[in-house]
Amino acid sequence: MACPENMFFLIVLFISGVLACFGQRDLNTTMPDRLDVLTGSCMQIPCSFDIPDQHKDTFNSTILPSGVWIKENSNFGERPDNVIFNSSKTVNRYQGKITGNMFQKNCTTVFFNVTTNYTNIYFFRIENRPFLATDPDKSVNIVVSDLPSSPIITVSGEVKEGTPVSLNCSAVAPCPEHPPELTWTLPTQFTPENQLKENSDQTKSVLSTVTFTPSYLHHEKNITCTAVYPAGTSNKRAEHNMMLNVSFSPKDTSASIIRADSVLVGSCVNLTCSSTANPPVTNFTWFKISGGKTTQVASGQSHTLNVTVDGGLYYCEARNSHGCGKSNEVQLAIKGQEEVIGVAAGTLGAFLLISLISLFVWRRNSRLHDGLERTDSPQGQNSPVGTVCTNQATAGEEPEEPAEDQPEEIHYGDIDFSKLQTKETPAAAQDRVQGQESEYAEVNVTGREAQEPPLNHLDGLYAQVTK
C-alpha cells in the first residue's frame, strides 16, 4: 500500500496535467487590438502566427497552409456564414488577399472596398491538414466610418523663443497602398519631411515633421495639420488644430504716469509698468535717473511716489524665468518748474527785443546826425582847392542875368571833386529821385592868376555841375 504522501503527490501531478491540457492554445496569433478604417478604402490587418510545440509534429511546414478569417465568433460550426475569407478559395464574401508569406508564418491580409458592414471582431484560423486550429483568445476589432480619424500633433520639447523646435503630425494609414497626404499650416516658413513608418503593433502611419525657430510673435498662433485620404473616387479630409505656446522673455515693456499732466511738489503720482511675457512677469523693478546716476527706487508693477523738486526720469524692468525687458523713460514734470521757466523765458525775450529796438534807433539817429553835420558845414570847408556855390534863388526872386553889353570876367581854375563827395542825406536822396537838374555855379579862384582871353574869341564859359 502506497504511503499517504505519495498519493498526495500523484493527485497534484494529475490535476496539474489536466489544467495544463485545458489551458493550452492550439494556435498563437499576433494582431492589433483595433483598426480604424475609412469607407471606400482598403484595410490591412497585420498578422503573424506560431505553432505550439505539442502540435509541431502535425504541422507540415513544407505545405502552404491556408488562412481563414472568421467574424464575430471563433466557433463557426453553427454559423458557417461567419467565414468571410479563405485563401484556398477563389470566391469569398470579402474581397481580399493574404500579402504575408505563410511559409514564414506571416498572415498579413488586405481587404478592399471596405463598407460599414465590415465593422466587427475577427479571428484567424490555420488549415494545414491534418493540422486545423483557431486562436479563440486573440481577435482584432475593425471599426469602419465615413470620416477619417484626425491626425495627432506632438511637440518635441519646450517651444522657446529663439530655440529650434520640431512639430510632428501623425495619421494612421489603414491602407498602406494609398496612405494619406499630410499638409501643414504654420505662421512661418517651413519645409516638411514625410515618411511612412511602422508602429509597435505593426500597423502603418504617415509621419510629417517640420522644424522651425519660434519667436514671441508666434505665441498663441494656431497651427493645423491636415490629412487627405483617398477613398474610392473622392478624397476625405481630417485635420488637427493646436495653439502654439511659446515661452519668451518680457516684450513691449512700457512705463506710464497715471497723472500725465504736470504735478505739484509734494503731491502723489502713480507709475505703472506693463509688459507681455510667457510665463508671466514675476518681478517689476523701478529705477530713477537723476544727475546722471541711476538708482533703484521700488519694486512692483505700480509705484506711488511723493513729488520732489528735482522731478527726474523713471523707467521699469520686467523679469521672468527667460529674461527681462526694459521700458521707456518717462519724465515727471513739476508744475512749479514750468511756471518759473515760462516767466524767465518771457522776461528774457522781452529784454532782448527792447535791446534790439534801442540799438536800431540809436544807430539810425547817429547816421542822420552825421549826415546833417556834413550838409550844414560852411562853404569852402573840406575843399582845399576851391569853393563850389550852388546857384539857388531865394523865394520870390529871379536870378540875375548878365547884361548883354557888359563883358563877363571869366576865370579858370582847378577843382578837386573827390574832396566834395559827402554822404547822401535823405533830402539829397529825395531830390535825386524827383529828377536830376543842372545847376550853374560861379567859380572863384583865389590862389592863381587869371588870364583874360579876348572877348571876341569866347562867347562864354560856364561850369556845369551835375549832382
GROMACS .gro file of C-alpha atoms in nm:
model
  467
    1MET     CA    1   0.000   0.000   0.000
    2ALA     CA    2   0.130   0.342  -0.100
    3CYS     CA    3   0.215   0.597   0.158
    4PRO     CA    4  -0.027   0.887   0.202
    5GLU     CA    5   0.249   1.131   0.099
    6ASN     CA    6   0.298   0.955  -0.237
    7MET     CA    7  -0.076   0.950  -0.303
    8PHE     CA    8  -0.098   1.323  -0.248
    9PHE     CA    9   0.191   1.387  -0.486
   10LEU     CA   10   0.028   1.180  -0.763
   11ILE     CA   11  -0.303   1.361  -0.725
   12VAL     CA   12  -0.137   1.703  -0.755
   13LEU     CA   13   0.057   1.593  -1.063
   14PHE     CA   14  -0.259   1.462  -1.229
   15ILE     CA   15  -0.456   1.780  -1.164
   16SER     CA   16  -0.169   1.996  -1.297
   17GLY     CA   17  -0.154   1.793  -1.617
   18VAL     CA   18  -0.528   1.824  -1.672
   19LEU     CA   19  -0.522   2.201  -1.617
   20ALA     CA   20  -0.224   2.237  -1.850
   21CYS     CA   21  -0.403   2.042  -2.117
   22PHE     CA   22  -0.718   2.253  -2.097
   23GLY     CA   23  -0.524   2.582  -2.087
   24GLN     CA   24  -0.301   2.509  -2.383
   25ARG     CA   25  -0.368   2.702  -2.708
   26ASP     CA   26  -0.350   2.520  -3.038
   27LEU     CA   27  -0.252   2.839  -3.229
   28ASN     CA   28  -0.087   3.160  -3.117
   29THR     CA   29  -0.166   3.467  -3.333
   30THR     CA   30  -0.046   3.827  -3.311
   31MET     CA   31  -0.251   4.118  -3.449
   32PRO     CA   32  -0.352   4.470  -3.338
   33ASP     CA   33  -0.639   4.510  -3.098
   34ARG     CA   34  -0.818   4.769  -3.315
   35LEU     CA   35  -0.813   4.916  -3.663
   36ASP     CA   36  -0.995   5.235  -3.772
   37VAL     CA   37  -1.086   5.210  -4.137
   38LEU     CA   38  -1.239   5.453  -4.388
   39THR     CA   39  -1.527   5.351  -4.610
   40GLY     CA   40  -1.438   5.309  -4.974
   41SER     CA   41  -1.074   5.248  -4.889
   42CYS     CA   42  -0.883   4.930  -4.813
   43MET     CA   43  -0.763   4.790  -4.481
   44GLN     CA   44  -0.454   4.593  -4.399
   45ILE     CA   45  -0.457   4.362  -4.095
   46PRO     CA   46  -0.102   4.290  -3.973
   47CYS     CA   47  -0.092   3.927  -3.866
   48SER     CA   48   0.159   3.660  -3.764
   49PHE     CA   49   0.118   3.316  -3.606
   50ASP     CA   50   0.310   3.043  -3.427
   51ILE     CA   51   0.251   2.669  -3.376
   52PRO     CA   52   0.282   2.538  -3.018
   53ASP     CA   53   0.544   2.273  -2.958
   54GLN     CA   54   0.289   1.997  -2.893
   55HIS     CA   55   0.148   2.039  -3.247
   56LYS     CA   56   0.461   2.095  -3.448
   57ASP     CA   57   0.477   1.727  -3.541
   58THR     CA   58   0.134   1.750  -3.703
   59PHE     CA   59   0.203   2.081  -3.883
   60ASN     CA   60   0.360   2.023  -4.223
   61SER     CA   61   0.583   2.321  -4.286
   62THR     CA   62   0.651   2.206  -4.643
   63ILE     CA   63   0.292   2.258  -4.749
   64LEU     CA   64   0.148   2.606  -4.784
   65PRO     CA   65  -0.119   2.643  -4.516
   66SER     CA   66  -0.449   2.816  -4.584
   67GLY     CA   67  -0.552   3.126  -4.392
   68VAL     CA   68  -0.912   3.170  -4.283
   69TRP     CA   69  -1.079   3.482  -4.133
   70ILE     CA   70  -1.389   3.441  -3.919
   71LYS     CA   71  -1.603   3.724  -3.789
   72GLU     CA   72  -1.799   3.763  -3.468
   73ASN     CA   73  -1.723   3.419  -3.312
   74SER     CA   74  -1.433   3.180  -3.340
   75ASN     CA   75  -1.671   2.879  -3.329
   76PHE     CA   76  -1.813   2.889  -3.680
   77GLY     CA   77  -1.957   2.532  -3.676
   78GLU     CA   78  -2.307   2.664  -3.613
   79ARG     CA   79  -2.259   2.980  -3.825
   80PRO     CA   80  -2.061   2.889  -4.139
   81ASP     CA   81  -2.152   3.229  -4.288
   82ASN     CA   82  -1.916   3.385  -4.036
   83VAL     CA   83  -1.627   3.263  -4.251
   84ILE     CA   84  -1.569   3.569  -4.468
   85PHE     CA   85  -1.235   3.474  -4.628
   86ASN     CA   86  -1.042   3.155  -4.711
   87SER     CA   87  -0.719   3.188  -4.904
   88SER     CA   88  -0.769   2.841  -5.059
   89LYS     CA   89  -1.086   2.960  -5.233
   90THR     CA   90  -1.119   3.194  -5.529
   91VAL     CA   91  -1.457   3.334  -5.428
   92ASN     CA   92  -1.509   3.483  -5.082
   93ARG     CA   93  -1.760   3.705  -4.911
   94TYR     CA   94  -1.492   3.974  -4.858
   95GLN     CA   95  -1.261   4.062  -5.144
   96GLY     CA   96  -0.903   4.041  -5.025
   97LYS     CA   97  -0.571   3.858  -5.026
   98ILE     CA   98  -0.303   3.742  -4.788
   99THR     CA   99   0.005   3.953  -4.862
  100GLY     CA  100   0.224   3.791  -4.596
  101ASN     CA  101   0.443   3.488  -4.655
  102MET     CA  102   0.261   3.198  -4.490
  103PHE     CA  103   0.576   2.981  -4.501
  104GLN     CA  104   0.733   3.244  -4.276
  105LYS     CA  105   0.420   3.246  -4.058
  106ASN     CA  106   0.317   3.589  -4.177
  107CYS     CA  107  -0.060   3.609  -4.221
  108THR     CA  108  -0.095   3.981  -4.302
  109THR     CA  109  -0.414   4.030  -4.505
  110VAL     CA  110  -0.559   4.318  -4.714
  111PHE     CA  111  -0.932   4.369  -4.777
  112PHE     CA  112  -1.061   4.607  -5.046
  113ASN     CA  113  -1.364   4.837  -5.086
  114VAL     CA  114  -1.445   4.837  -4.720
  115THR     CA  115  -1.801   4.925  -4.614
  116THR     CA  116  -1.957   5.000  -4.278
  117ASN     CA  117  -2.084   4.639  -4.268
  118TYR     CA  118  -1.726   4.530  -4.208
  119THR     CA  119  -1.738   4.664  -3.855
  120ASN     CA  120  -1.693   4.358  -3.630
  121ILE     CA  121  -1.434   4.147  -3.446
  122TYR     CA  122  -1.230   3.895  -3.645
  123PHE     CA  123  -1.042   3.573  -3.561
  124PHE     CA  124  -0.772   3.391  -3.761
  125ARG     CA  125  -0.757   3.017  -3.839
  126ILE     CA  126  -0.490   2.789  -3.992
  127GLU     CA  127  -0.579   2.488  -4.206
  128ASN     CA  128  -0.286   2.258  -4.283
  129ARG     CA  129  -0.424   1.909  -4.280
  130PRO     CA  130  -0.409   1.724  -4.063
  131PHE     CA  131  -0.342   2.038  -3.854
  132LEU     CA  132  -0.653   2.259  -3.808
  133ALA     CA  133  -0.652   2.528  -3.543
  134THR     CA  134  -0.818   2.861  -3.448
  135ASP     CA  135  -0.694   3.112  -3.188
  136PRO     CA  136  -1.004   3.199  -2.983
  137ASP     CA  137  -0.812   3.424  -2.744
  138LYS     CA  138  -0.693   3.682  -2.993
  139SER     CA  139  -0.906   3.897  -3.223
  140VAL     CA  140  -0.896   4.234  -3.397
  141ASN     CA  141  -1.172   4.493  -3.370
  142ILE     CA  142  -1.242   4.658  -3.707
  143VAL     CA  143  -1.423   4.996  -3.692
  144VAL     CA  144  -1.535   5.140  -4.026
  145SER     CA  145  -1.656   5.502  -4.053
  146ASP     CA  146  -1.734   5.756  -4.322
  147LEU     CA  147  -1.496   6.013  -4.176
  148PRO     CA  148  -1.123   5.958  -4.126
  149SER     CA  149  -0.957   5.978  -3.790
  150SER     CA  150  -0.797   6.313  -3.706
  151PRO     CA  151  -0.418   6.333  -3.720
  152ILE     CA  152  -0.223   6.387  -3.400
  153ILE     CA  153   0.022   6.674  -3.344
  154THR     CA  154   0.305   6.634  -3.096
  155VAL     CA  155   0.585   6.873  -2.997
  156SER     CA  156   0.940   6.761  -2.925
  157GLY     CA  157   1.036   6.959  -2.618
  158GLU     CA  158   0.957   7.311  -2.500
  159VAL     CA  159   0.864   7.573  -2.759
  160LYS     CA  160   1.101   7.854  -2.662
  161GLU     CA  161   1.178   8.176  -2.845
  162GLY     CA  162   1.497   8.153  -3.048
  163THR     CA  163   1.536   7.776  -3.000
  164PRO     CA  164   1.464   7.540  -3.295
  165VAL     CA  165   1.175   7.305  -3.228
  166SER     CA  166   1.020   7.012  -3.420
  167LEU     CA  167   0.649   6.953  -3.467
  168ASN     CA  168   0.527   6.604  -3.559
  169CYS     CA  169   0.198   6.515  -3.722
  170SER     CA  170   0.094   6.151  -3.738
  171ALA     CA  171  -0.203   5.999  -3.923
  172VAL     CA  172  -0.300   5.633  -3.934
  173ALA     CA  173  -0.261   5.455  -4.268
  174PRO     CA  174  -0.504   5.157  -4.256
  175CYS     CA  175  -0.445   5.116  -4.629
  176PRO     CA  176  -0.066   5.149  -4.678
  177GLU     CA  177  -0.106   5.114  -5.053
  178HIS     CA  178  -0.288   5.452  -5.051
  179PRO     CA  179  -0.158   5.642  -4.748
  180PRO     CA  180  -0.295   5.987  -4.651
  181GLU     CA  181  -0.119   6.307  -4.757
  182LEU     CA  182  -0.028   6.542  -4.474
  183THR     CA  183  -0.006   6.922  -4.507
  184TRP     CA  184   0.079   7.193  -4.252
  185THR     CA  185  -0.049   7.543  -4.185
  186LEU     CA  186   0.203   7.742  -3.979
  187PRO     CA  187   0.265   8.115  -3.912
  188THR     CA  188   0.617   8.083  -4.052
  189GLN     CA  189   0.811   7.930  -4.337
  190PHE     CA  190   0.897   7.559  -4.312
  191THR     CA  191   1.000   7.250  -4.508
  192PRO     CA  192   0.820   6.927  -4.408
  193GLU     CA  193   0.966   6.578  -4.410
  194ASN     CA  194   0.713   6.294  -4.464
  195GLN     CA  195   0.763   5.920  -4.416
  196LEU     CA  196   0.562   5.600  -4.376
  197LYS     CA  197   0.650   5.428  -4.050
  198GLU     CA  198   0.553   5.104  -3.876
  199ASN     CA  199   0.406   5.118  -3.528
  200SER     CA  200   0.471   4.879  -3.243
  201ASP     CA  201   0.159   4.673  -3.330
  202GLN     CA  202   0.279   4.653  -3.692
  203THR     CA  203   0.016   4.898  -3.820
  204LYS     CA  204   0.129   5.180  -4.051
  205SER     CA  205   0.119   5.558  -4.006
  206VAL     CA  206   0.233   5.861  -4.203
  207LEU     CA  207   0.460   6.094  -4.007
  208SER     CA  208   0.527   6.455  -4.111
  209THR     CA  209   0.791   6.663  -3.928
  210VAL     CA  210   0.860   7.037  -3.952
  211THR     CA  211   1.140   7.223  -3.776
  212PHE     CA  212   1.140   7.599  -3.723
  213THR     CA  213   1.263   7.865  -3.483
  214PRO     CA  214   0.973   8.030  -3.299
  215SER     CA  215   0.954   8.392  -3.185
  216TYR     CA  216   0.728   8.562  -2.935
  217LEU     CA  217   0.506   8.669  -3.225
  218HIS     CA  218   0.413   8.300  -3.277
  219HIS     CA  219   0.271   8.271  -2.925
  220GLU     CA  220  -0.095   8.163  -2.923
  221LYS     CA  221  -0.096   8.127  -3.301
  222ASN     CA  222  -0.288   7.833  -3.446
  223ILE     CA  223  -0.116   7.556  -3.637
  224THR     CA  224  -0.301   7.295  -3.841
  225CYS     CA  225  -0.213   6.952  -3.976
  226THR     CA  226  -0.448   6.820  -4.244
  227ALA     CA  227  -0.470   6.459  -4.362
  228VAL     CA  228  -0.623   6.386  -4.704
  229TYR     CA  229  -0.729   6.023  -4.755
  230PRO     CA  230  -0.800   5.879  -5.099
  231ALA     CA  231  -1.129   5.688  -5.072
  232GLY     CA  232  -1.254   5.543  -5.397
  233THR     CA  233  -1.325   5.820  -5.646
  234SER     CA  234  -1.311   6.101  -5.388
  235ASN     CA  235  -1.088   6.230  -5.112
  236LYS     CA  236  -1.174   6.269  -4.746
  237ARG     CA  237  -1.009   6.516  -4.509
  238ALA     CA  238  -0.937   6.533  -4.140
  239GLU     CA  239  -0.737   6.796  -3.951
  240HIS     CA  240  -0.599   6.877  -3.611
  241ASN     CA  241  -0.563   7.232  -3.476
  242MET     CA  242  -0.331   7.333  -3.197
  243MET     CA  243  -0.232   7.666  -3.043
  244LEU     CA  244   0.138   7.733  -3.003
  245ASN     CA  245   0.257   7.803  -2.651
  246VAL     CA  246   0.586   7.991  -2.696
  247SER     CA  247   0.796   8.080  -2.393
  248PHE     CA  248   0.969   8.418  -2.418
  249SER     CA  249   1.121   8.695  -2.209
  250PRO     CA  250   0.924   9.018  -2.139
  251LYS     CA  251   0.843   9.218  -2.452
  252ASP     CA  252   0.682   9.559  -2.518
  253THR     CA  253   0.767   9.677  -2.168
  254SER     CA  254   0.623  10.025  -2.109
  255ALA     CA  255   0.617  10.273  -1.819
  256SER     CA  256   0.339  10.530  -1.783
  257ILE     CA  257   0.228  10.802  -1.541
  258ILE     CA  258  -0.133  10.791  -1.432
  259ARG     CA  259  -0.141  11.172  -1.395
  260ALA     CA  260   0.018  11.266  -1.725
  261ASP     CA  261  -0.013  11.645  -1.672
  262SER     CA  262   0.229  11.840  -1.459
  263VAL     CA  263   0.208  11.788  -1.085
  264LEU     CA  264   0.278  11.997  -0.779
  265VAL     CA  265   0.568  11.943  -0.547
  266GLY     CA  266   0.456  11.731  -0.253
  267SER     CA  267   0.169  11.562  -0.435
  268CYS     CA  268   0.148  11.188  -0.511
  269VAL     CA  269   0.165  11.026  -0.853
  270ASN     CA  270   0.125  10.662  -0.959
  271LEU     CA  271   0.367  10.498  -1.202
  272THR     CA  272   0.256  10.178  -1.380
  273CYS     CA  273   0.466   9.921  -1.566
  274SER     CA  274   0.319   9.686  -1.828
  275SER     CA  275   0.478   9.402  -2.025
  276THR     CA  276   0.397   9.091  -2.229
  277ALA     CA  277   0.572   8.768  -2.131
  278ASN     CA  278   0.525   8.391  -2.117
  279PRO     CA  279   0.537   8.274  -1.847
  280PRO     CA  280   0.402   8.595  -1.690
  281VAL     CA  281   0.631   8.854  -1.536
  282THR     CA  282   0.732   8.761  -1.183
  283ASN     CA  283   0.915   9.081  -1.083
  284PHE     CA  284   0.885   9.452  -1.168
  285THR     CA  285   1.161   9.694  -1.063
  286TRP     CA  286   1.158  10.078  -1.081
  287PHE     CA  287   1.462  10.299  -1.140
  288LYS     CA  288   1.520  10.676  -1.125
  289ILE     CA  289   1.772  10.874  -1.331
  290SER     CA  290   1.882  11.198  -1.166
  291GLY     CA  291   2.204  11.387  -1.206
  292GLY     CA  292   2.342  11.126  -1.443
  293LYS     CA  293   2.301  10.849  -1.183
  294THR     CA  294   2.058  10.555  -1.190
  295THR     CA  295   1.905  10.441  -0.861
  296GLN     CA  296   1.662  10.158  -0.785
  297VAL     CA  297   1.367  10.312  -0.606
  298ALA     CA  298   1.092  10.047  -0.582
  299SER     CA  299   0.958   9.703  -0.677
  300GLY     CA  300   0.615   9.608  -0.805
  301GLN     CA  301   0.405   9.670  -1.114
  302SER     CA  302   0.280  10.003  -0.970
  303HIS     CA  303   0.479  10.261  -0.778
  304THR     CA  304   0.336  10.558  -0.587
  305LEU     CA  305   0.577  10.841  -0.502
  306ASN     CA  306   0.578  11.187  -0.349
  307VAL     CA  307   0.682  11.452  -0.599
  308THR     CA  308   1.004  11.633  -0.511
  309VAL     CA  309   1.157  11.945  -0.660
  310ASP     CA  310   1.402  11.765  -0.887
  311GLY     CA  311   1.134  11.552  -1.062
  312GLY     CA  312   1.353  11.318  -1.266
  313LEU     CA  313   1.333  11.036  -1.522
  314TYR     CA  314   1.184  10.699  -1.434
  315TYR     CA  315   1.182  10.358  -1.605
  316CYS     CA  316   1.097  10.000  -1.509
  317GLU     CA  317   1.228   9.649  -1.576
  318ALA     CA  318   1.011   9.338  -1.608
  319ARG     CA  319   1.159   8.993  -1.548
  320ASN     CA  320   1.056   8.627  -1.579
  321SER     CA  321   1.240   8.295  -1.596
  322HIS     CA  322   1.353   8.363  -1.955
  323GLY     CA  323   1.499   8.714  -1.915
  324CYS     CA  324   1.400   9.077  -1.865
  325GLY     CA  325   1.274   9.375  -2.062
  326LYS     CA  326   1.341   9.748  -2.008
  327SER     CA  327   1.076  10.016  -2.057
  328ASN     CA  328   1.096  10.365  -2.200
  329GLU     CA  329   1.196  10.658  -1.978
  330VAL     CA  330   0.917  10.887  -1.855
  331GLN     CA  331   0.967  11.247  -1.740
  332LEU     CA  332   0.799  11.365  -1.423
  333ALA     CA  333   0.708  11.730  -1.500
  334ILE     CA  334   0.684  11.964  -1.199
  335LYS     CA  335   0.421  12.237  -1.230
  336GLY     CA  336   0.618  12.500  -1.035
  337GLN     CA  337   0.922  12.448  -1.253
  338GLU     CA  338   0.718  12.501  -1.567
  339GLU     CA  339   0.584  12.838  -1.439
  340VAL     CA  340   0.931  12.961  -1.338
  341ILE     CA  341   1.077  12.857  -1.670
  342GLY     CA  342   0.791  13.026  -1.857
  343VAL     CA  343   0.829  13.357  -1.671
  344ALA     CA  344   1.207  13.356  -1.710
  345ALA     CA  345   1.180  13.284  -2.079
  346GLY     CA  346   0.924  13.563  -2.129
  347THR     CA  347   1.132  13.818  -1.940
  348LEU     CA  348   1.447  13.731  -2.130
  349GLY     CA  349   1.265  13.752  -2.461
  350ALA     CA  350   1.119  14.097  -2.381
  351PHE     CA  351   1.460  14.227  -2.270
  352LEU     CA  352   1.627  14.110  -2.590
  353LEU     CA  353   1.353  14.265  -2.803
  354ILE     CA  354   1.379  14.603  -2.628
  355SER     CA  355   1.758  14.594  -2.659
  356LEU     CA  356   1.741  14.527  -3.033
  357ILE     CA  357   1.491  14.807  -3.089
  358SER     CA  358   1.702  15.056  -2.885
  359LEU     CA  359   2.016  14.963  -3.076
  360PHE     CA  360   1.840  15.005  -3.410
  361VAL     CA  361   1.703  15.353  -3.317
  362TRP     CA  362   2.040  15.467  -3.185
  363ARG     CA  363   2.224  15.363  -3.499
  364ARG     CA  364   1.964  15.530  -3.722
  365ASN     CA  365   1.981  15.858  -3.527
  366SER     CA  366   2.359  15.852  -3.538
  367ARG     CA  367   2.362  15.815  -3.915
  368LEU     CA  368   2.109  16.100  -3.959
  369HIS     CA  369   2.311  16.330  -3.730
  370ASP     CA  370   2.632  16.265  -3.922
  371GLY     CA  371   2.455  16.341  -4.249
  372LEU     CA  372   2.319  16.675  -4.122
  373GLU     CA  373   2.658  16.785  -3.995
  374ARG     CA  374   2.814  16.721  -4.335
  375THR     CA  375   2.532  16.912  -4.510
  376ASP     CA  376   2.543  17.220  -4.279
  377SER     CA  377   2.920  17.263  -4.282
  378PRO     CA  378   3.046  17.618  -4.410
  379GLN     CA  379   3.119  17.656  -4.776
  380GLY     CA  380   3.478  17.612  -4.864
  381GLN     CA  381   3.541  17.381  -4.567
  382ASN     CA  382   3.697  17.047  -4.659
  383SER     CA  383   3.773  17.194  -5.003
  384PRO     CA  384   4.141  17.274  -5.015
  385VAL     CA  385   4.128  17.379  -5.377
  386GLY     CA  386   3.817  17.593  -5.406
  387THR     CA  387   3.456  17.653  -5.304
  388VAL     CA  388   3.154  17.548  -5.503
  389CYS     CA  389   2.841  17.758  -5.450
  390THR     CA  390   2.517  17.645  -5.598
  391ASN     CA  391   2.304  17.895  -5.782
  392GLN     CA  392   1.998  17.886  -5.553
  393ALA     CA  393   1.729  18.153  -5.582
  394THR     CA  394   1.554  18.285  -5.278
  395ALA     CA  395   1.182  18.280  -5.256
  396GLY     CA  396   1.019  18.546  -5.480
  397GLU     CA  397   1.343  18.639  -5.650
  398GLU     CA  398   1.451  18.570  -6.005
  399PRO     CA  399   1.814  18.500  -6.078
  400GLU     CA  400   2.004  18.789  -6.226
  401GLU     CA  401   2.115  18.758  -6.584
  402PRO     CA  402   2.431  18.932  -6.704
  403ALA     CA  403   2.387  19.233  -6.922
  404GLU     CA  404   2.445  19.170  -7.286
  405ASP     CA  405   2.655  19.484  -7.337
  406GLN     CA  406   2.885  19.419  -7.045
  407PRO     CA  407   3.173  19.182  -7.092
  408GLU     CA  408   3.192  18.899  -6.846
  409GLU     CA  409   3.502  18.836  -6.650
  410ILE     CA  410   3.587  18.472  -6.678
  411HIS     CA  411   3.841  18.288  -6.462
  412TYR     CA  412   3.989  17.941  -6.489
  413GLY     CA  413   4.082  17.720  -6.201
  414ASP     CA  414   4.138  17.360  -6.088
  415ILE     CA  415   3.856  17.184  -5.894
  416ASP     CA  416   3.907  16.864  -5.693
  417PHE     CA  417   3.559  16.700  -5.678
  418SER     CA  418   3.677  16.399  -5.477
  419LYS     CA  419   3.708  16.618  -5.172
  420LEU     CA  420   3.347  16.731  -5.206
  421GLN     CA  421   3.180  16.390  -5.201
  422THR     CA  422   2.976  16.355  -4.882
  423LYS     CA  423   2.731  16.102  -4.755
  424GLU     CA  424   2.395  16.130  -4.922
  425THR     CA  425   2.133  16.281  -4.693
  426PRO     CA  426   1.762  16.199  -4.703
  427ALA     CA  427   1.692  16.538  -4.861
  428ALA     CA  428   1.951  16.475  -5.130
  429ALA     CA  429   1.804  16.132  -5.199
  430GLN     CA  430   1.459  16.287  -5.244
  431ASP     CA  431   1.598  16.544  -5.489
  432ARG     CA  432   1.771  16.268  -5.683
  433VAL     CA  433   1.450  16.068  -5.715
  434GLN     CA  434   1.249  16.365  -5.837
  435GLY     CA  435   1.497  16.421  -6.112
  436GLN     CA  436   1.836  16.542  -6.178
  437GLU     CA  437   1.867  16.907  -6.263
  438SER     CA  438   2.152  17.107  -6.393
  439GLU     CA  439   2.278  17.397  -6.189
  440TYR     CA  440   2.521  17.655  -6.279
  441ALA     CA  441   2.779  17.783  -6.040
  442GLU     CA  442   3.025  18.059  -6.049
  443VAL     CA  443   3.375  17.954  -5.975
  444ASN     CA  444   3.605  18.194  -5.794
  445VAL     CA  445   3.967  18.101  -5.782
  446THR     CA  446   4.184  18.278  -5.533
  447GLY     CA  447   4.517  18.114  -5.548
  448ARG     CA  448   4.605  18.152  -5.911
  449GLU     CA  449   4.643  18.442  -6.154
  450ALA     CA  450   4.373  18.468  -6.408
  451GLN     CA  451   4.430  18.532  -6.771
  452GLU     CA  452   4.187  18.728  -6.978
  453PRO     CA  453   4.131  18.592  -7.315
  454PRO     CA  454   3.988  18.817  -7.573
  455LEU     CA  455   3.613  18.851  -7.560
  456ASN     CA  456   3.573  18.806  -7.930
  457HIS     CA  457   3.710  18.451  -7.906
  458LEU     CA  458   3.485  18.338  -7.626
  459ASP     CA  459   3.113  18.353  -7.617
  460GLY     CA  460   3.112  18.248  -7.253
  461LEU     CA  461   3.239  17.983  -7.027
  462TYR     CA  462   3.023  17.818  -6.772
  463ALA     CA  463   3.095  17.540  -6.537
  464GLN     CA  464   2.813  17.281  -6.522
  465VAL     CA  465   2.784  17.075  -6.213
  466THR     CA  466   2.568  16.764  -6.223
  467LYS     CA  467   2.465  16.613  -5.900
   0.00000   0.00000   0.00000
